Amino acid sequence: MSRSIAERLTAVLGPEKVETAETALHAYRHDYWVLSHLKDHLGQGAPNAACVVRPTSVADVQASLKAASEAGAPVIPFGLGSGVVGGVMASPEAVILDLGAMNATRFIDETNLLAGFDAGKRGSEAEAEVAAAGLTIGHWPQSVAISSVGGWIATRASGQFSTLHGNIEDIVWSIEAVLPDGQLVTLGKAPRASAGPDLRHLLLGSEGCLGVITGVTFSLRRAPEAQAFSVFGAETMDAGFGFQRELIQAGWRPPVMRQYDAREAARLDVRLAAPAVLIIHEGPAGLVAAETAAISELAARRGLAPAPEDIARHWLEHRNIVPNWSSFLERNLIVDTVEISAPWTAIGRIYADATAALQALPGCLNGSAHSSHAYRSGLNLYFSFAIRTEAPEAMEGAYFAAWRAIMEATDAHGGGLSHHHGIGRVRAPWLERELGPAGVRLLRQVKQSLDPAGMMNPGVLIADA
Amino acid sequence: MSRSIAERLTAVLGPEKVETAETALHAYRHDYWVLSHLKDHLGQGAPNAACVVRPTSVADVQASLKAASEAGAPVIPFGLGSGVVGGVMASPEAVILDLGAMNATRFIDETNLLAGFDAGKRGSEAEAEVAAAGLTIGHWPQSVAISSVGGWIATRASGQFSTLHGNIEDIVWSIEAVLPDGQLVTLGKAPRASAGPDLRHLLLGSEGCLGVITGVTFSLRRAPEAQAFSVFGAETMDAGFGFQRELIQAGWRPPVMRQYDAREAARLDVRLAAPAVLIIHEGPAGLVAAETAAISELAARRGLAPAPEDIARHWLEHRNIVPNWSSFLERNLIVDTVEISAPWTAIGRIYADATAALQALPGCLNGSAHSSHAYRSGLNLYFSFAIRTEAPEAMEGAYFAAWRAIMEATDAHGGGLSHHHGIGRVRAPWLERELGPAGVRLLRQVKQSLDPAGMMNPGVLIADA
């Protein structure tokens, strides 16, 4: 039993699927969490894992979990590494399970609008393949080109077109996963079921802690017949929130609706000097025409001013630029984004309190927000902050202070502390405020029953599990 | 320790909340499952429970579970008793937990469109209260006047307006429940969350097996500005299915869309001699106008014939009549309804095979179906059967033969075996075909972790749990 976990896995899977070279391991130490990049920048970066395993089949995943379980080695599933809350962080005894080589398209069904993929399929490639058939997954996270379809499930992701299309749980048809005990489950076979609890929801948001997602089938859409753009200026954020609320509660559902505060609006387009609402309308031509007209009328009635629609077109074309953390860290700038959601009556106060608290932090260069997902009963907010410190070592403290400002302002008004990035490590200390002590206890019970040894992605989601 | 469970509960809750009179117990022996009524009819009815407990608070529910747990007594949650799959069946040692006295409206929030109710609130009363404020829950099961809002959660119910409004999981905001260990959880506080698995889904569809739902908050809608009706005749069921598919996949979402086969259409209105599609359009006036026009054009292009719209109006006004089983059983007629769902390409074959199999059963007077819930990737079917037997004792065998015909035709084409009534007892033998062996094992693990003693509603959902 003195063999290392890497040796065991090599014996089971063959050497070509098990990496132990330092340089290979280095690239898998963490995901896109800015704090992990900051630690690297400070020379305090995460260690290498024991090995990286690259399964090419469900059987490989099962064999990997079995070997890791026997060796008592933690397993950290790794999609394409675009997570931003610390869902991946290597430890010297851990096995990184890289799903990136499981990236086949299993089928595209143009009649039922279904498409099945291996979990490691890159989002933009999956979308391009269905687009060639005139279809769309309709899920557009900013990370679409650097995230995997399995990662979308594991993190309960949201896309930019969610206001009509829903979030990932509204788009998924079935999920295939290997549970910690090696069992393969395929959950979901019909448009809808009442057959006990919907067990897909144990995997949606599981962040690698309850099993390994190996395949996903989506319920697609046909490419829309028509598309239109609307942009309006609002005098205040509250004016914009009121407009969005009335529009949604009247029964309109434009796929994209985003409200930028004055700071972000000005960055988006110099012609915008105040908060602005960008809308993209899509659907059958008659619906798009009716929606565009009604929303324009509503905006006029509520005193919002029409702005050039090319601002929305420009956003659509340039929306998926993901920042490079190094360029900030090199200048002692710590930056991040934090998304929350809340009922309509709380959203204005959360916006005001959180941005004020951010801007009061020493060295704060930016504390701003936009909304991007609207619901009948509330809205999300997506905060951005940038803080400059004197010394590189001060960035970590500034980072947590900014997070705390947003979490506390949200919690004080009863909002939800994570809209779509997940819990990972950065939100784990706040999980009890989100779920309540009994909710966390329930989650622990579920975790304990599926993963009694605690081998799956320890330290994520439930801080001490 | 020789005290009966009724004595224990009386000591804890007081005598006014614990019923042991024979006549009172008699009414709580089962729900609206026709097989339970048949057994009564045959003089083989379920026994009385040990007692009926009527909690009036969450603390009462917690105390009841604690006392039952200490006594090793099974607990059977009881909403308003409208379930049709055998989710309630008393046993002599069991405690019936009647939620009917917990029926308060907790709040109605006209800005955020939220309303909170005790779990035992009657659906039609909850709807009437929000309707007085110009709002709607938007959830319209046929049982709306005889079911509770907590029952909607426990069974993962669907309403007649689901094609736009979604099913109960799309309408619920938060769920409050007492877990078997007595812990109170309140899950859901924001429009959307990515904070681990959505634990509300452990209670949605739990059928009394994982805890006791004590409160529910819904995300409401404003009453629609406009309403319109469309009715079309189709030459064949497949022609209707093709029309529905194109309409939904084009991006239209009328809240109500129902397709009746020729038998059911003729019963609905004598002017309908072939399959028919009934549609109710609702929403902003511009949307309703555009949708009505586009769907009418689509119907013409696909060769469907317009029919009088008053047929749809008449359906809307008379839709919630629930049958009285006795009137059938007295004539040796066993009847039931069975709902399934499947991808579009399977739905026509399931319809044809299941109705043919029903009609081939000895004594079959009716084997028919309609659809009532449409999705991008498929459709539901709602079968009805009526079989006359020579002797009363033959009805049970005929009943299971009819169920088997529908389940096997659905399973053979890969469909889902329960759209919205749940598993209860009647579908429990089919659960493994729905979830797969590994899926059932996963469900067992979850059940075992939350209810290790198996005290919650034994015999339901997982047959031997």
mmCIF file with all atom_site columns, C-alpha atoms in Angstrom, chain B residues 292-428:
data_model
loop_
_atom_site.group_PDB
_atom_site.id
_atom_site.type_symbol
_atom_site.label_atom_id
_atom_site.label_alt_id
_atom_site.label_comp_id
_atom_site.label_asym_id
_atom_site.label_entity_id
_atom_site.label_seq_id
_atom_site.pdbx_PDB_ins_code
_atom_site.Cartn_x
_atom_site.Cartn_y
_atom_site.Cartn_z
_atom_site.occupancy
_atom_site.B_iso_or_equiv
_atom_site.pdbx_formal_charge
_atom_site.auth_seq_id
_atom_site.auth_comp_id
_atom_site.auth_asym_id
_atom_site.auth_atom_id
_atom_site.pdbx_PDB_model_num
ATOM 1   C CA . THR B 1 292 ? -53.320 34.944 -31.873 1.00 0.00 ? 292 THR B CA 1
ATOM 2   C CA . ALA B 1 293 ? -52.621 36.136 -35.417 1.00 0.00 ? 293 ALA B CA 1
ATOM 3   C CA . ALA B 1 294 ? -49.413 34.140 -35.816 1.00 0.00 ? 294 ALA B CA 1
ATOM 4   C CA . ILE B 1 295 ? -50.920 30.944 -34.461 1.00 0.00 ? 295 ILE B CA 1
ATOM 5   C CA . SER B 1 296 ? -53.963 31.297 -36.669 1.00 0.00 ? 296 SER B CA 1
ATOM 6   C CA . GLU B 1 297 ? -51.701 31.689 -39.696 1.00 0.00 ? 297 GLU B CA 1
ATOM 7   C CA . LEU B 1 298 ? -49.630 28.689 -38.638 1.00 0.00 ? 298 LEU B CA 1
ATOM 8   C CA . ALA B 1 299 ? -52.763 26.557 -38.234 1.00 0.00 ? 299 ALA B CA 1
ATOM 9   C CA . ALA B 1 300 ? -53.948 27.484 -41.724 1.00 0.00 ? 300 ALA B CA 1
ATOM 10  C CA . ARG B 1 301 ? -50.577 26.705 -43.220 1.00 0.00 ? 301 ARG B CA 1
ATOM 11  C CA . ARG B 1 302 ? -50.541 23.282 -41.551 1.00 0.00 ? 302 ARG B CA 1
ATOM 12  C CA . GLY B 1 303 ? -54.087 22.438 -42.624 1.00 0.00 ? 303 GLY B CA 1
ATOM 13  C CA . LEU B 1 304 ? -55.841 22.778 -39.268 1.00 0.00 ? 304 LEU B CA 1
ATOM 14  C CA . ALA B 1 305 ? -59.355 24.161 -39.452 1.00 0.00 ? 305 ALA B CA 1
ATOM 15  C CA . PRO B 1 306 ? -60.603 26.970 -37.221 1.00 0.00 ? 306 PRO B CA 1
ATOM 16  C CA . ALA B 1 307 ? -63.403 25.910 -34.864 1.00 0.00 ? 307 ALA B CA 1
ATOM 17  C CA . PRO B 1 308 ? -65.702 28.027 -32.671 1.00 0.00 ? 308 PRO B CA 1
ATOM 18  C CA . GLU B 1 309 ? -63.731 29.726 -29.904 1.00 0.00 ? 309 GLU B CA 1
ATOM 19  C CA . ASP B 1 310 ? -66.639 29.386 -27.476 1.00 0.00 ? 310 ASP B CA 1
ATOM 20  C CA . ILE B 1 311 ? -65.521 25.770 -27.052 1.00 0.00 ? 311 ILE B CA 1
ATOM 21  C CA . ALA B 1 312 ? -62.408 27.064 -25.296 1.00 0.00 ? 312 ALA B CA 1
ATOM 22  C CA . ARG B 1 313 ? -64.420 29.564 -23.248 1.00 0.00 ? 313 ARG B CA 1
ATOM 23  C CA . HIS B 1 314 ? -66.768 26.788 -22.199 1.00 0.00 ? 314 HIS B CA 1
ATOM 24  C CA . TRP B 1 315 ? -63.833 24.608 -21.175 1.00 0.00 ? 315 TRP B CA 1
ATOM 25  C CA . LEU B 1 316 ? -62.389 27.460 -19.090 1.00 0.00 ? 316 LEU B CA 1
ATOM 26  C CA . GLU B 1 317 ? -65.637 27.834 -17.172 1.00 0.00 ? 317 GLU B CA 1
ATOM 27  C CA . HIS B 1 318 ? -66.270 24.145 -16.556 1.00 0.00 ? 318 HIS B CA 1
ATOM 28  C CA . ARG B 1 319 ? -62.791 22.768 -16.258 1.00 0.00 ? 319 ARG B CA 1
ATOM 29  C CA . ASN B 1 320 ? -62.510 21.866 -12.604 1.00 0.00 ? 320 ASN B CA 1
ATOM 30  C CA . ILE B 1 321 ? -65.166 19.216 -12.134 1.00 0.00 ? 321 ILE B CA 1
ATOM 31  C CA . VAL B 1 322 ? -63.635 16.319 -10.212 1.00 0.00 ? 322 VAL B CA 1
ATOM 32  C CA . PRO B 1 323 ? -65.346 12.949 -10.726 1.00 0.00 ? 323 PRO B CA 1
ATOM 33  C CA . ASN B 1 324 ? -67.117 11.085 -7.964  1.00 0.00 ? 324 ASN B CA 1
ATOM 34  C CA . TRP B 1 325 ? -65.706 7.564  -7.999  1.00 0.00 ? 325 TRP B CA 1
ATOM 35  C CA . SER B 1 326 ? -68.728 5.926  -6.363  1.00 0.00 ? 326 SER B CA 1
ATOM 36  C CA . SER B 1 327 ? -71.004 6.610  -9.288  1.00 0.00 ? 327 SER B CA 1
ATOM 37  C CA . PHE B 1 328 ? -68.651 4.560  -11.460 1.00 0.00 ? 328 PHE B CA 1
ATOM 38  C CA . LEU B 1 329 ? -67.806 1.801  -9.007  1.00 0.00 ? 329 LEU B CA 1
ATOM 39  C CA . GLU B 1 330 ? -71.491 1.114  -8.351  1.00 0.00 ? 330 GLU B CA 1
ATOM 40  C CA . ARG B 1 331 ? -71.800 0.160  -12.020 1.00 0.00 ? 331 ARG B CA 1
ATOM 41  C CA . ASN B 1 332 ? -68.696 -2.087 -11.962 1.00 0.00 ? 332 ASN B CA 1
ATOM 42  C CA . LEU B 1 333 ? -66.840 0.608  -13.852 1.00 0.00 ? 333 LEU B CA 1
ATOM 43  C CA . ILE B 1 334 ? -63.229 1.182  -12.922 1.00 0.00 ? 334 ILE B CA 1
ATOM 44  C CA . VAL B 1 335 ? -61.880 4.495  -14.209 1.00 0.00 ? 335 VAL B CA 1
ATOM 45  C CA . ASP B 1 336 ? -58.728 6.545  -13.790 1.00 0.00 ? 336 ASP B CA 1
ATOM 46  C CA . THR B 1 337 ? -56.440 9.056  -15.414 1.00 0.00 ? 337 THR B CA 1
ATOM 47  C CA . VAL B 1 338 ? -52.719 8.557  -16.016 1.00 0.00 ? 338 VAL B CA 1
ATOM 48  C CA . GLU B 1 339 ? -50.327 11.291 -17.102 1.00 0.00 ? 339 GLU B CA 1
ATOM 49  C CA . ILE B 1 340 ? -46.943 10.850 -18.745 1.00 0.00 ? 340 ILE B CA 1
ATOM 50  C CA . SER B 1 341 ? -44.634 13.016 -20.854 1.00 0.00 ? 341 SER B CA 1
ATOM 51  C CA . ALA B 1 342 ? -42.193 12.329 -23.658 1.00 0.00 ? 342 ALA B CA 1
ATOM 52  C CA . PRO B 1 343 ? -40.108 13.910 -26.400 1.00 0.00 ? 343 PRO B CA 1
ATOM 53  C CA . TRP B 1 344 ? -42.070 15.018 -29.464 1.00 0.00 ? 344 TRP B CA 1
ATOM 54  C CA . THR B 1 345 ? -40.893 12.127 -31.626 1.00 0.00 ? 345 THR B CA 1
ATOM 55  C CA . ALA B 1 346 ? -42.199 9.567  -29.118 1.00 0.00 ? 346 ALA B CA 1
ATOM 56  C CA . ILE B 1 347 ? -45.488 11.178 -28.206 1.00 0.00 ? 347 ILE B CA 1
ATOM 57  C CA . GLY B 1 348 ? -47.496 10.046 -31.231 1.00 0.00 ? 348 GLY B CA 1
ATOM 58  C CA . ARG B 1 349 ? -46.385 6.440  -30.870 1.00 0.00 ? 349 ARG B CA 1
ATOM 59  C CA . ILE B 1 350 ? -47.081 6.426  -27.139 1.00 0.00 ? 350 ILE B CA 1
ATOM 60  C CA . TYR B 1 351 ? -50.524 7.844  -27.805 1.00 0.00 ? 351 TYR B CA 1
ATOM 61  C CA . ALA B 1 352 ? -51.269 5.239  -30.469 1.00 0.00 ? 352 ALA B CA 1
ATOM 62  C CA . ASP B 1 353 ? -49.858 2.251  -28.597 1.00 0.00 ? 353 ASP B CA 1
ATOM 63  C CA . ALA B 1 354 ? -51.321 3.075  -25.208 1.00 0.00 ? 354 ALA B CA 1
ATOM 64  C CA . THR B 1 355 ? -54.827 3.850  -26.448 1.00 0.00 ? 355 THR B CA 1
ATOM 65  C CA . ALA B 1 356 ? -54.775 0.712  -28.618 1.00 0.00 ? 356 ALA B CA 1
ATOM 66  C CA . ALA B 1 357 ? -53.655 -1.383 -25.650 1.00 0.00 ? 357 ALA B CA 1
ATOM 67  C CA . LEU B 1 358 ? -56.345 0.135  -23.445 1.00 0.00 ? 358 LEU B CA 1
ATOM 68  C CA . GLN B 1 359 ? -59.037 -0.448 -26.030 1.00 0.00 ? 359 GLN B CA 1
ATOM 69  C CA . ALA B 1 360 ? -57.963 -4.072 -26.389 1.00 0.00 ? 360 ALA B CA 1
ATOM 70  C CA . LEU B 1 361 ? -58.625 -4.757 -22.715 1.00 0.00 ? 361 LEU B CA 1
ATOM 71  C CA . PRO B 1 362 ? -61.754 -6.785 -22.029 1.00 0.00 ? 362 PRO B CA 1
ATOM 72  C CA . GLY B 1 363 ? -64.633 -4.534 -21.080 1.00 0.00 ? 363 GLY B CA 1
ATOM 73  C CA . CYS B 1 364 ? -62.882 -1.310 -22.095 1.00 0.00 ? 364 CYS B CA 1
ATOM 74  C CA . LEU B 1 365 ? -65.462 1.425  -22.689 1.00 0.00 ? 365 LEU B CA 1
ATOM 75  C CA . ASN B 1 366 ? -62.978 4.217  -23.065 1.00 0.00 ? 366 ASN B CA 1
ATOM 76  C CA . GLY B 1 367 ? -59.252 4.567  -23.710 1.00 0.00 ? 367 GLY B CA 1
ATOM 77  C CA . SER B 1 368 ? -58.543 8.152  -24.703 1.00 0.00 ? 368 SER B CA 1
ATOM 78  C CA . ALA B 1 369 ? -56.109 10.998 -24.108 1.00 0.00 ? 369 ALA B CA 1
ATOM 79  C CA . HIS B 1 370 ? -55.450 14.682 -24.337 1.00 0.00 ? 370 HIS B CA 1
ATOM 80  C CA . SER B 1 371 ? -52.316 16.781 -23.948 1.00 0.00 ? 371 SER B CA 1
ATOM 81  C CA . SER B 1 372 ? -52.220 19.758 -21.620 1.00 0.00 ? 372 SER B CA 1
ATOM 82  C CA . HIS B 1 373 ? -48.594 20.820 -21.046 1.00 0.00 ? 373 HIS B CA 1
ATOM 83  C CA . ALA B 1 374 ? -46.263 21.649 -23.946 1.00 0.00 ? 374 ALA B CA 1
ATOM 84  C CA . TYR B 1 375 ? -42.496 22.089 -23.845 1.00 0.00 ? 375 TYR B CA 1
ATOM 85  C CA . ARG B 1 376 ? -39.791 22.873 -26.400 1.00 0.00 ? 376 ARG B CA 1
ATOM 86  C CA . SER B 1 377 ? -38.652 19.260 -26.400 1.00 0.00 ? 377 SER B CA 1
ATOM 87  C CA . GLY B 1 378 ? -41.886 17.369 -25.846 1.00 0.00 ? 378 GLY B CA 1
ATOM 88  C CA . LEU B 1 379 ? -45.399 17.098 -24.582 1.00 0.00 ? 379 LEU B CA 1
ATOM 89  C CA . ASN B 1 380 ? -47.436 15.433 -21.863 1.00 0.00 ? 380 ASN B CA 1
ATOM 90  C CA . LEU B 1 381 ? -50.347 13.069 -22.389 1.00 0.00 ? 381 LEU B CA 1
ATOM 91  C CA . TYR B 1 382 ? -53.198 12.584 -19.977 1.00 0.00 ? 382 TYR B CA 1
ATOM 92  C CA . PHE B 1 383 ? -54.874 9.219  -20.543 1.00 0.00 ? 383 PHE B CA 1
ATOM 93  C CA . SER B 1 384 ? -58.357 8.339  -19.329 1.00 0.00 ? 384 SER B CA 1
ATOM 94  C CA . PHE B 1 385 ? -59.727 4.833  -19.147 1.00 0.00 ? 385 PHE B CA 1
ATOM 95  C CA . ALA B 1 386 ? -63.027 3.232  -18.187 1.00 0.00 ? 386 ALA B CA 1
ATOM 96  C CA . ILE B 1 387 ? -63.415 -0.539 -17.973 1.00 0.00 ? 387 ILE B CA 1
ATOM 97  C CA . ARG B 1 388 ? -66.551 -2.419 -17.087 1.00 0.00 ? 388 ARG B CA 1
ATOM 98  C CA . THR B 1 389 ? -66.178 -5.803 -15.437 1.00 0.00 ? 389 THR B CA 1
ATOM 99  C CA . GLU B 1 390 ? -68.696 -8.552 -14.837 1.00 0.00 ? 390 GLU B CA 1
ATOM 100 C CA . ALA B 1 391 ? -68.035 -8.786 -11.130 1.00 0.00 ? 391 ALA B CA 1
ATOM 101 C CA . PRO B 1 392 ? -66.975 -6.055 -8.696  1.00 0.00 ? 392 PRO B CA 1
ATOM 102 C CA . GLU B 1 393 ? -64.001 -8.183 -7.641  1.00 0.00 ? 393 GLU B CA 1
ATOM 103 C CA . ALA B 1 394 ? -62.583 -8.043 -11.176 1.00 0.00 ? 394 ALA B CA 1
ATOM 104 C CA . MET B 1 395 ? -62.155 -4.263 -11.120 1.00 0.00 ? 395 MET B CA 1
ATOM 105 C CA . GLU B 1 396 ? -58.798 -4.319 -9.347  1.00 0.00 ? 396 GLU B CA 1
ATOM 106 C CA . GLY B 1 397 ? -57.245 -6.616 -11.937 1.00 0.00 ? 397 GLY B CA 1
ATOM 107 C CA . ALA B 1 398 ? -58.663 -4.519 -14.757 1.00 0.00 ? 398 ALA B CA 1
ATOM 108 C CA . TYR B 1 399 ? -57.307 -1.404 -13.085 1.00 0.00 ? 399 TYR B CA 1
ATOM 109 C CA . PHE B 1 400 ? -53.743 -2.643 -12.946 1.00 0.00 ? 400 PHE B CA 1
ATOM 110 C CA . ALA B 1 401 ? -53.969 -4.022 -16.480 1.00 0.00 ? 401 ALA B CA 1
ATOM 111 C CA . ALA B 1 402 ? -54.920 -0.557 -17.735 1.00 0.00 ? 402 ALA B CA 1
ATOM 112 C CA . TRP B 1 403 ? -52.104 1.111  -15.814 1.00 0.00 ? 403 TRP B CA 1
ATOM 113 C CA . ARG B 1 404 ? -49.670 -1.484 -17.137 1.00 0.00 ? 404 ARG B CA 1
ATOM 114 C CA . ALA B 1 405 ? -50.784 -0.824 -20.706 1.00 0.00 ? 405 ALA B CA 1
ATOM 115 C CA . ILE B 1 406 ? -49.999 2.885  -20.378 1.00 0.00 ? 406 ILE B CA 1
ATOM 116 C CA . MET B 1 407 ? -46.765 2.504  -18.417 1.00 0.00 ? 407 MET B CA 1
ATOM 117 C CA . GLU B 1 408 ? -45.402 -0.111 -20.824 1.00 0.00 ? 408 GLU B CA 1
ATOM 118 C CA . ALA B 1 409 ? -46.287 1.817  -23.969 1.00 0.00 ? 409 ALA B CA 1
ATOM 119 C CA . THR B 1 410 ? -44.657 4.910  -22.480 1.00 0.00 ? 410 THR B CA 1
ATOM 120 C CA . ASP B 1 411 ? -41.565 3.098  -21.301 1.00 0.00 ? 411 ASP B CA 1
ATOM 121 C CA . ALA B 1 412 ? -41.158 1.270  -24.616 1.00 0.00 ? 412 ALA B CA 1
ATOM 122 C CA . HIS B 1 413 ? -40.763 4.615  -26.395 1.00 0.00 ? 413 HIS B CA 1
ATOM 123 C CA . GLY B 1 414 ? -38.523 6.152  -23.741 1.00 0.00 ? 414 GLY B CA 1
ATOM 124 C CA . GLY B 1 415 ? -41.122 8.449  -22.198 1.00 0.00 ? 415 GLY B CA 1
ATOM 125 C CA . GLY B 1 416 ? -41.298 9.673  -18.624 1.00 0.00 ? 416 GLY B CA 1
ATOM 126 C CA . LEU B 1 417 ? -43.738 7.689  -16.502 1.00 0.00 ? 417 LEU B CA 1
ATOM 127 C CA . SER B 1 418 ? -45.177 10.506 -14.364 1.00 0.00 ? 418 SER B CA 1
ATOM 128 C CA . HIS B 1 419 ? -45.808 14.049 -15.508 1.00 0.00 ? 419 HIS B CA 1
ATOM 129 C CA . HIS B 1 420 ? -47.449 15.578 -12.451 1.00 0.00 ? 420 HIS B CA 1
ATOM 130 C CA . HIS B 1 421 ? -49.514 13.316 -10.194 1.00 0.00 ? 421 HIS B CA 1
ATOM 131 C CA . GLY B 1 422 ? -46.503 11.778 -8.501  1.00 0.00 ? 422 GLY B CA 1
ATOM 132 C CA . ILE B 1 423 ? -45.472 8.258  -7.625  1.00 0.00 ? 423 ILE B CA 1
ATOM 133 C CA . GLY B 1 424 ? -47.521 7.458  -4.529  1.00 0.00 ? 424 GLY B CA 1
ATOM 134 C CA . ARG B 1 425 ? -48.262 3.748  -4.352  1.00 0.00 ? 425 ARG B CA 1
ATOM 135 C CA . VAL B 1 426 ? -49.584 3.141  -7.845  1.00 0.00 ? 426 VAL B CA 1
ATOM 136 C CA . ARG B 1 427 ? -46.374 4.104  -9.641  1.00 0.00 ? 427 ARG B CA 1
ATOM 137 C CA . ALA B 1 428 ? -43.911 2.859  -7.005  1.00 0.00 ? 428 ALA B CA 1
#
